[in-house]
PDB file of C-alpha atoms in Angstrom:
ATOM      1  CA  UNK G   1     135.892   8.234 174.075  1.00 95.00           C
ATOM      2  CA  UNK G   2     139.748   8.687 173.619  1.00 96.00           C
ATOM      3  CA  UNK G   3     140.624  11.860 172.865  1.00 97.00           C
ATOM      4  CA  UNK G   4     144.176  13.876 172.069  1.00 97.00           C
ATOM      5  CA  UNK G   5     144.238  17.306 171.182  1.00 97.00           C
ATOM      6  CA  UNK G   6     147.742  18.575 170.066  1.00 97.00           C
ATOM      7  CA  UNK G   7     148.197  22.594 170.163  1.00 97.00           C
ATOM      8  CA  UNK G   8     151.552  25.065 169.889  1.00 98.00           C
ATOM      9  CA  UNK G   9     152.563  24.350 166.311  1.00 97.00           C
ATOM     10  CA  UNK G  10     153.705  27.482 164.383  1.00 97.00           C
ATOM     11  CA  UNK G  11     156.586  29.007 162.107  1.00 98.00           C
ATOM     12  CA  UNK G  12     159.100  29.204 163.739  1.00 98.00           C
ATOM     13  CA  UNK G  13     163.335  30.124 162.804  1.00 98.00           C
ATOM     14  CA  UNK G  14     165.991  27.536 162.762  1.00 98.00           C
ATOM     15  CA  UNK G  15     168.167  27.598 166.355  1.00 97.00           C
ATOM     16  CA  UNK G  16     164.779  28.264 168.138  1.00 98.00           C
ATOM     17  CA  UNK G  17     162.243  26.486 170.557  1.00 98.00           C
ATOM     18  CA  UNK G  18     158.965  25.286 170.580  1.00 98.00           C
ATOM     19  CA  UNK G  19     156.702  23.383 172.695  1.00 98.00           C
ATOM     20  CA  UNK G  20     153.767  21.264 171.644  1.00 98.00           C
ATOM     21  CA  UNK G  21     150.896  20.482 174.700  1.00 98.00           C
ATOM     22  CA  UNK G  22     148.509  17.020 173.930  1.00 98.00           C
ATOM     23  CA  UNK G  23     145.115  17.442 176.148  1.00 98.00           C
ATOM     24  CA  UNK G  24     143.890  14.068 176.881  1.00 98.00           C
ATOM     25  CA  UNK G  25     140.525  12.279 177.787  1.00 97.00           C
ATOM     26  CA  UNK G  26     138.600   9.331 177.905  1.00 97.00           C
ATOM     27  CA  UNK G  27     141.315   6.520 179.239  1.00 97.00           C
ATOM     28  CA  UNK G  28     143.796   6.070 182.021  1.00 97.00           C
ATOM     29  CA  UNK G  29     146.543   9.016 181.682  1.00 97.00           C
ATOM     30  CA  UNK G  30     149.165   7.978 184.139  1.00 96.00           C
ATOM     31  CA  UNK G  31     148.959   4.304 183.287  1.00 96.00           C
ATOM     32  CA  UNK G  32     149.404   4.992 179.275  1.00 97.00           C
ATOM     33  CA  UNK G  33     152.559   5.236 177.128  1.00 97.00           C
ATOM     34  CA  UNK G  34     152.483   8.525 175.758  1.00 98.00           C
ATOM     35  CA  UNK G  35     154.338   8.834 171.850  1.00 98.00           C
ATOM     36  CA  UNK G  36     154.726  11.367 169.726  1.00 98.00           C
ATOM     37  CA  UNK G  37     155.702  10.839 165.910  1.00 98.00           C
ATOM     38  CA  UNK G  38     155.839  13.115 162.644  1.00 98.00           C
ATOM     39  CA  UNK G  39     155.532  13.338 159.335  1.00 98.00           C
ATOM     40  CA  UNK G  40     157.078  15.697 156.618  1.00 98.00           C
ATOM     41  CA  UNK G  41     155.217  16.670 153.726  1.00 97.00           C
ATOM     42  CA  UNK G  42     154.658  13.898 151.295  1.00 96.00           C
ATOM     43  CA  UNK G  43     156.976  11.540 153.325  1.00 97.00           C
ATOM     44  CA  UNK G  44     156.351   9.032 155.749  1.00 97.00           C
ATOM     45  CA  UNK G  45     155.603   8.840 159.648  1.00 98.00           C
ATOM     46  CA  UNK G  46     158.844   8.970 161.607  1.00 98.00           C
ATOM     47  CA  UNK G  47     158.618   8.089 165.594  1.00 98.00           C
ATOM     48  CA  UNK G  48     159.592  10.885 167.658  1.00 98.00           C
ATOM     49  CA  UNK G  49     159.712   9.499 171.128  1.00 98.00           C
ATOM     50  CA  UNK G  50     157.575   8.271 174.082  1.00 97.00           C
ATOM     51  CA  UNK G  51     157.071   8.400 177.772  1.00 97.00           C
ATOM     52  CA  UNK G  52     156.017   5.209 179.605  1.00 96.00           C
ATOM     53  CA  UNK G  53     153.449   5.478 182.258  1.00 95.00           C
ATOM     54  CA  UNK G  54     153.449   5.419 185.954  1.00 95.00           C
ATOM     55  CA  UNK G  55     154.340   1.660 186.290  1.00 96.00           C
ATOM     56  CA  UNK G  56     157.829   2.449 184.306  1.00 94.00           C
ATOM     57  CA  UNK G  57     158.415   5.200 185.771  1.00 95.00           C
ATOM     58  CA  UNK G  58     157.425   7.400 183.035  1.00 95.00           C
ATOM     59  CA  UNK G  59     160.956   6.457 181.283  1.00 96.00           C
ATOM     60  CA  UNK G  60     161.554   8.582 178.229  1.00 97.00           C
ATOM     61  CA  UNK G  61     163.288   7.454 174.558  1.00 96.00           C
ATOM     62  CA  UNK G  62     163.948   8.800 171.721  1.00 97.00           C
ATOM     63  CA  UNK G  63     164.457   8.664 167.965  1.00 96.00           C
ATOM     64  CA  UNK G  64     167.972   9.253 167.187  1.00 95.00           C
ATOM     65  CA  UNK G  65     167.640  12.012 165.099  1.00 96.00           C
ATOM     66  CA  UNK G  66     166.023  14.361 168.151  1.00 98.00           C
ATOM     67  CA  UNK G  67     168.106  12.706 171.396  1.00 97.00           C
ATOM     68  CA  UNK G  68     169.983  15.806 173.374  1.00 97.00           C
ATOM     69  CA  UNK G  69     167.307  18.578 171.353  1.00 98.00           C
ATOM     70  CA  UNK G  70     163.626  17.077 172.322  1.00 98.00           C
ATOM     71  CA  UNK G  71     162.293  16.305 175.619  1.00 98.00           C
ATOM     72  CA  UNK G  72     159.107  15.183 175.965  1.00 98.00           C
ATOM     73  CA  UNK G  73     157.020  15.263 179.104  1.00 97.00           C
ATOM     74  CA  UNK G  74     153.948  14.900 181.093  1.00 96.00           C
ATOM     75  CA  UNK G  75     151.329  16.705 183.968  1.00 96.00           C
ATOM     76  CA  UNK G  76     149.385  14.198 185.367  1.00 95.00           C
ATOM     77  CA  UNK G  77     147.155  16.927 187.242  1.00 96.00           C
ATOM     78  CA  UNK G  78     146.148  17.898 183.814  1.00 97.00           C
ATOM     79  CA  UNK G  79     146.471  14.938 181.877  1.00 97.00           C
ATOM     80  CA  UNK G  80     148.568  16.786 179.627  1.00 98.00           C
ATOM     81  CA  UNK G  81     151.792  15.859 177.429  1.00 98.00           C
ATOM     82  CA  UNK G  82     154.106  18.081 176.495  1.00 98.00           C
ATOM     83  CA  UNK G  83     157.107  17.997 173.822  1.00 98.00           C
ATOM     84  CA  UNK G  84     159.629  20.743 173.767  1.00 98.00           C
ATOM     85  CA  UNK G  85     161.764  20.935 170.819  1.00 98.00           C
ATOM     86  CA  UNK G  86     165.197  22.839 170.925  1.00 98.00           C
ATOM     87  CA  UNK G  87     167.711  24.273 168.474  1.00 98.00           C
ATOM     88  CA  UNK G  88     165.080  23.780 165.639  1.00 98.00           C
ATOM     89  CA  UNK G  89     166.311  22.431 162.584  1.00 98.00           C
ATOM     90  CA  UNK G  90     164.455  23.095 158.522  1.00 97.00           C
ATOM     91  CA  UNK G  91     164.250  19.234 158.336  1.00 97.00           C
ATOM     92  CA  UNK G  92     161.855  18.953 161.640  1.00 98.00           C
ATOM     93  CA  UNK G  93     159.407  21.094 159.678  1.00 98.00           C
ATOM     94  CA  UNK G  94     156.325  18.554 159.670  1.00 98.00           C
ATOM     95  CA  UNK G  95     153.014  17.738 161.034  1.00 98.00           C
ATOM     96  CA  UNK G  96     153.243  16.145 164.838  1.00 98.00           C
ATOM     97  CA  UNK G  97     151.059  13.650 166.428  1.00 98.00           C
ATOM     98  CA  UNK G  98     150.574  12.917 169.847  1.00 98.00           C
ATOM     99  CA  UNK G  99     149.534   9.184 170.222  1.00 98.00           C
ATOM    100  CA  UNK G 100     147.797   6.995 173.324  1.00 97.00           C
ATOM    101  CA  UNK G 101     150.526   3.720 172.614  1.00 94.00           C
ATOM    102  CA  UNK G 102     150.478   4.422 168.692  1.00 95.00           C
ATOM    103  CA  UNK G 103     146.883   3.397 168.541  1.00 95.00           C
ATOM    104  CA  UNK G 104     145.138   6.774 169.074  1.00 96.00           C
ATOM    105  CA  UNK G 105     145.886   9.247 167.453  1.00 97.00           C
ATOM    106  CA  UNK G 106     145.590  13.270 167.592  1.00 97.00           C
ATOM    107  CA  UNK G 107     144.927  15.102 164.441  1.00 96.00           C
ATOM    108  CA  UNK G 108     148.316  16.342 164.350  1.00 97.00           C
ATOM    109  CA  UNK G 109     150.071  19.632 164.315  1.00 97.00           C
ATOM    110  CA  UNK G 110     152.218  22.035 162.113  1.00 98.00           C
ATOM    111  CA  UNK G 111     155.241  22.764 162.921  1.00 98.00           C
ATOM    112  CA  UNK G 112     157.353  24.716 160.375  1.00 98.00           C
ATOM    113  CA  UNK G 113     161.079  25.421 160.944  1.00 98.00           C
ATOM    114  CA  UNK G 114     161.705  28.550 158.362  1.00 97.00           C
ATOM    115  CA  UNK G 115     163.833  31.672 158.158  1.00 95.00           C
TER     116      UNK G 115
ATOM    117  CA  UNK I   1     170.465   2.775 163.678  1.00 87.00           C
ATOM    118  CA  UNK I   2     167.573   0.197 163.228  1.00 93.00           C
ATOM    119  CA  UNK I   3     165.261  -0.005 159.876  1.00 96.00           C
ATOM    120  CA  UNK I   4     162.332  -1.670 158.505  1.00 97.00           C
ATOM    121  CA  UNK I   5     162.185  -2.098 154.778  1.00 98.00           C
ATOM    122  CA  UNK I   6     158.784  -1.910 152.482  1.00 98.00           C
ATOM    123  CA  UNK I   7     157.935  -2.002 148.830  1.00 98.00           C
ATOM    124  CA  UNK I   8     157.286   1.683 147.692  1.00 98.00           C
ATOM    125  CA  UNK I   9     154.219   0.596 145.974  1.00 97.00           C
ATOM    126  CA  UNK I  10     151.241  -2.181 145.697  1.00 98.00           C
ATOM    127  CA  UNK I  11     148.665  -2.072 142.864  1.00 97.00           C
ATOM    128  CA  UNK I  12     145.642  -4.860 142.429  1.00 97.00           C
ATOM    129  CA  UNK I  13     142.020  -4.987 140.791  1.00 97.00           C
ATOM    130  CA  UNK I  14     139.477  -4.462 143.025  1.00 97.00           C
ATOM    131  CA  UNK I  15     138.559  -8.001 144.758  1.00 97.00           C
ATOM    132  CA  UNK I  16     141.790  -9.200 144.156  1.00 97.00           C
ATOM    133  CA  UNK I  17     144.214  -9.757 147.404  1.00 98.00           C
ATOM    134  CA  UNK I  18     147.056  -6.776 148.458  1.00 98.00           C
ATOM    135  CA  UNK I  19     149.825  -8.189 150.194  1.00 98.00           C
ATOM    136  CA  UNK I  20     152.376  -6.017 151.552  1.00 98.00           C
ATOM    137  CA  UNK I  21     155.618  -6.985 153.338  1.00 98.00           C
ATOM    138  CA  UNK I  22     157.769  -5.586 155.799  1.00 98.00           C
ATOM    139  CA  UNK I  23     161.803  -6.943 156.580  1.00 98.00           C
ATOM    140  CA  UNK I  24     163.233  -5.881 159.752  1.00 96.00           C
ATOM    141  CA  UNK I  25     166.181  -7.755 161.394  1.00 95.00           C
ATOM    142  CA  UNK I  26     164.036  -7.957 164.684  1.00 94.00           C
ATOM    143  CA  UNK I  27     160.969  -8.886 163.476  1.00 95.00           C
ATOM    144  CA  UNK I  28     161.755 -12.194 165.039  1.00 94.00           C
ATOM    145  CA  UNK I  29     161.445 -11.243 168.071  1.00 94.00           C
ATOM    146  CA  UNK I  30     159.901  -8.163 168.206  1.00 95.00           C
ATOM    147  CA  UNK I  31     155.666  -7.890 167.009  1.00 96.00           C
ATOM    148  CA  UNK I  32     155.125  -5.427 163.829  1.00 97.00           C
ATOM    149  CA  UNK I  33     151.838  -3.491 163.493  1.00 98.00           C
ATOM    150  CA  UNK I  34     150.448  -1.941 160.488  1.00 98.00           C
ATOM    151  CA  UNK I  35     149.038   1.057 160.107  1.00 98.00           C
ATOM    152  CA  UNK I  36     146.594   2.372 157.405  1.00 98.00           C
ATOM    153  CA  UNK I  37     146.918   6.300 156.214  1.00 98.00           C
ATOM    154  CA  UNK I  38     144.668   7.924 153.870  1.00 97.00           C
ATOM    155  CA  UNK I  39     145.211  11.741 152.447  1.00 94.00           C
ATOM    156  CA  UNK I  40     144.586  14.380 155.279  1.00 93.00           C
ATOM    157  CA  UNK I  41     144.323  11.768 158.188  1.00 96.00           C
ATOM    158  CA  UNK I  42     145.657  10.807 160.869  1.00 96.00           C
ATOM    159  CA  UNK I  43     147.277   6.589 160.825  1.00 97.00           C
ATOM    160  CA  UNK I  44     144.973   4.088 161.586  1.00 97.00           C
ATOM    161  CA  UNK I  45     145.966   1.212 163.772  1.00 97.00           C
ATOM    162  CA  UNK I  46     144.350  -2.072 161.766  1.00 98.00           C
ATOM    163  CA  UNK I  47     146.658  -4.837 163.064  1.00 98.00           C
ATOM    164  CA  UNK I  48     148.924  -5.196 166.085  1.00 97.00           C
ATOM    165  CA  UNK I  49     150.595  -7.780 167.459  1.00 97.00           C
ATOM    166  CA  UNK I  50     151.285  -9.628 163.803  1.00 97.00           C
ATOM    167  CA  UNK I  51     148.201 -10.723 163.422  1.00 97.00           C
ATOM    168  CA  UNK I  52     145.629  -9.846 165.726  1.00 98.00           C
ATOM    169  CA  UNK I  53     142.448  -6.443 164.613  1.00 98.00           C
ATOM    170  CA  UNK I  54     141.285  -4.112 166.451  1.00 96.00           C
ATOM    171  CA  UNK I  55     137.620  -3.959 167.081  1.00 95.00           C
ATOM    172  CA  UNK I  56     135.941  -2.195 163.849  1.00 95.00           C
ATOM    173  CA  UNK I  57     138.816  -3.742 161.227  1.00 97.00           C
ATOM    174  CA  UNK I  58     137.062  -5.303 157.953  1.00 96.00           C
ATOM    175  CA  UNK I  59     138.216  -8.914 158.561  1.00 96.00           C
ATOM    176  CA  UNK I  60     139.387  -8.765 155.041  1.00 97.00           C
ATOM    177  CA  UNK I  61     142.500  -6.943 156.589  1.00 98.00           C
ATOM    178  CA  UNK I  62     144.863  -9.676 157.986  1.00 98.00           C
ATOM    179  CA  UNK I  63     148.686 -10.133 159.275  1.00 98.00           C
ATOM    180  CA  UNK I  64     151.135 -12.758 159.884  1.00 97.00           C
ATOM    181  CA  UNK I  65     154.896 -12.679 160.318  1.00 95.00           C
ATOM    182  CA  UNK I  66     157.893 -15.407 159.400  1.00 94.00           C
ATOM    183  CA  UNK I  67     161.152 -14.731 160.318  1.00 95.00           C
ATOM    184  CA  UNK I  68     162.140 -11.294 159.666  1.00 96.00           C
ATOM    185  CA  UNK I  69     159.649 -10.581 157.053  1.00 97.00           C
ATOM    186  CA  UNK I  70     155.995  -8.873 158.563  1.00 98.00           C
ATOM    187  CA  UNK I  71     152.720  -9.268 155.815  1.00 98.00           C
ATOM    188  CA  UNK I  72     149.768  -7.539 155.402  1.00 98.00           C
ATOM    189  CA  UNK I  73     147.070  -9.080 153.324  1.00 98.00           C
ATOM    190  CA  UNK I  74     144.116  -7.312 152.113  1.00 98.00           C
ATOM    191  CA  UNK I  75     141.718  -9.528 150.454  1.00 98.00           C
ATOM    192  CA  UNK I  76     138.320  -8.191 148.443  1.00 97.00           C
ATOM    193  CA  UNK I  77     140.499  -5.110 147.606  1.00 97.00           C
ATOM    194  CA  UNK I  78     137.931  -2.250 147.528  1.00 97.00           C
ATOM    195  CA  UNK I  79     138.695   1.473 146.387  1.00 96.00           C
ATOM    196  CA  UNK I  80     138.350   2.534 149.595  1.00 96.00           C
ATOM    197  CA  UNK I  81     141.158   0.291 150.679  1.00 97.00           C
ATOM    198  CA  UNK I  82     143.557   2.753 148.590  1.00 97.00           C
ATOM    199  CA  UNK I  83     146.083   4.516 150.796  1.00 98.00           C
ATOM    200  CA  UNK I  84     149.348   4.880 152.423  1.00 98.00           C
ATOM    201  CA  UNK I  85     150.537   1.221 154.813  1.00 98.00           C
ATOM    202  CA  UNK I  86     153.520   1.611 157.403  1.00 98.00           C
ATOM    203  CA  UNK I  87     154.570  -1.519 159.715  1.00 98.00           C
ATOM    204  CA  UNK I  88     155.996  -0.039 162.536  1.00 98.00           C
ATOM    205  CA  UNK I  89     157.890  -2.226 165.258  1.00 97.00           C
ATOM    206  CA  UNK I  90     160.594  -1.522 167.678  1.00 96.00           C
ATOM    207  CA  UNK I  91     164.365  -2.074 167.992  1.00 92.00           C
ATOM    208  CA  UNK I  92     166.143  -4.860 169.886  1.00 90.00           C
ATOM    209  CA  UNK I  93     166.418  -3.225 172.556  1.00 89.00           C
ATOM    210  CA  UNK I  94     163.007  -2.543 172.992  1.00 88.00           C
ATOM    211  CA  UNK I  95     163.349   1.268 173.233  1.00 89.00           C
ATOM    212  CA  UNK I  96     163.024   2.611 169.606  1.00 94.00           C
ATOM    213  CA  UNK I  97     160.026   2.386 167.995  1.00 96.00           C
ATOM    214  CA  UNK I  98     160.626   2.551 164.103  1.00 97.00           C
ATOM    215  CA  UNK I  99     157.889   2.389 161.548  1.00 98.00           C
ATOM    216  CA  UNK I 100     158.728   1.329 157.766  1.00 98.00           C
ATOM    217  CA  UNK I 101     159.167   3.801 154.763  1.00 98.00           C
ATOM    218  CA  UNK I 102     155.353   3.376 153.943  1.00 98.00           C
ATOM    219  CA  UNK I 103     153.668   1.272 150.546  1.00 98.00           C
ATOM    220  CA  UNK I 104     151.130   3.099 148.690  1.00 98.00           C
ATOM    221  CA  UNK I 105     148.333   0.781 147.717  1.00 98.00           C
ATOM    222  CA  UNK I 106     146.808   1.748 144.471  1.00 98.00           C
ATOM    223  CA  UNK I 107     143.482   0.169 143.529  1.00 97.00           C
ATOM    224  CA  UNK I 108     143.217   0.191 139.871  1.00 94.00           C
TER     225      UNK I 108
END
């Protein structure tokens, strides 16, 4: 069974740093694409970014609106991804989801960006 | 930056057909997949590829794609069918992975 377990959310101020972990089971780690999208209260999903598996390298992208503040990343020993999220902004307060290829999901995490 | 474009909102009687479209420039080239969301949960893949359901999809859920516009019909509408719908596709490029501004299916 596929599993993704997303953990690290929190309140956090604007200008800080946070990183989210995604445990993993149940399907090939190092030869999956890796995403991670959120969504805002009452709005709709928005893709964060992805890192391609083994066979590409594990080449990262990312939505415009996070490219040069979020990296996301990945430990194959652990099967774990990871997304680290810098110089925190109110509008990335939202729910995060770590996804095997945007078909499974994790049950997403809170993030809140507050003073 | 690029976008895909759908209705806001969808409302049919129950047993009626849903049909719920999604423009993107790339479409043509690029496959859309639709996701379904209900309140408190996480998306739920139930087409990819245009057209094609994943294993445990109600065949009454169904896709197709012409030109730059993406569809998803729902026929037999049921109340449980009532929920949030996002296509979701990627960029020319191939690197950005956008999904649409979401259509809220009401069942009335």
């Amino acid at each position: 069974e596929v599993q993704l377990v997303e953990s690290g959310g929190g309140l956090v101020q604007p200008g800080e740093s946070l990183k989210l972990s995604c445990a993993t089971s149940g399907f090939n780690f190092s030869g999956s694409a890796i995403h991670w999208a959120r969504q805002a209260s009452g709005k709709g999903l928005e893709w964060v970014g992805r890192t391609r598996s083994i066979a590409n390298n594990y080449a990262t992208s990312y939505a415009e609106s996070v490219t040069g503040r979020f990296t996301i990343s990945r430990d194959e020993s652990t099967r774990t991804a990871y997304l680290l999220m810098t110089s925190l902004k109110s509008e990335d307060t939202a729910v995060y989801y770590c996804t095997l290829g945007l078909v499974y999901w994790g049950q997403g995490n809170l993030v809140t960006v507050s003073s | 930056s690029y976008e895909l474009t759908q209705p806001p909102s969808v409302s049919v009687s129950p047993g009626q057909t849903a049909s719920i479209t999604c423009f993107g420039d790339a479409l043509p080239d690029q496959y859309a997949y639709w996701y379904q969301q209900r309140p408190g949960q996480a998306p739920v893949l139930v087409i990819y590829k245009d057209s094609e359901r994943p294993s445990g999809i109600p065949d009454r859920f169904s896709g197709s794609g012409s030109g730059t516009t993406a569809t998803l019909t729902i026929s037999g509408v049921q109340a449980a069918d009532e929920a949030d719908y996002y296509c979701q596709s990627v960029d020319s490029s191939g690197a950005v992975e956008v999904f649409g501004g979401g259509t809220k299916l009401t069942v009335l």
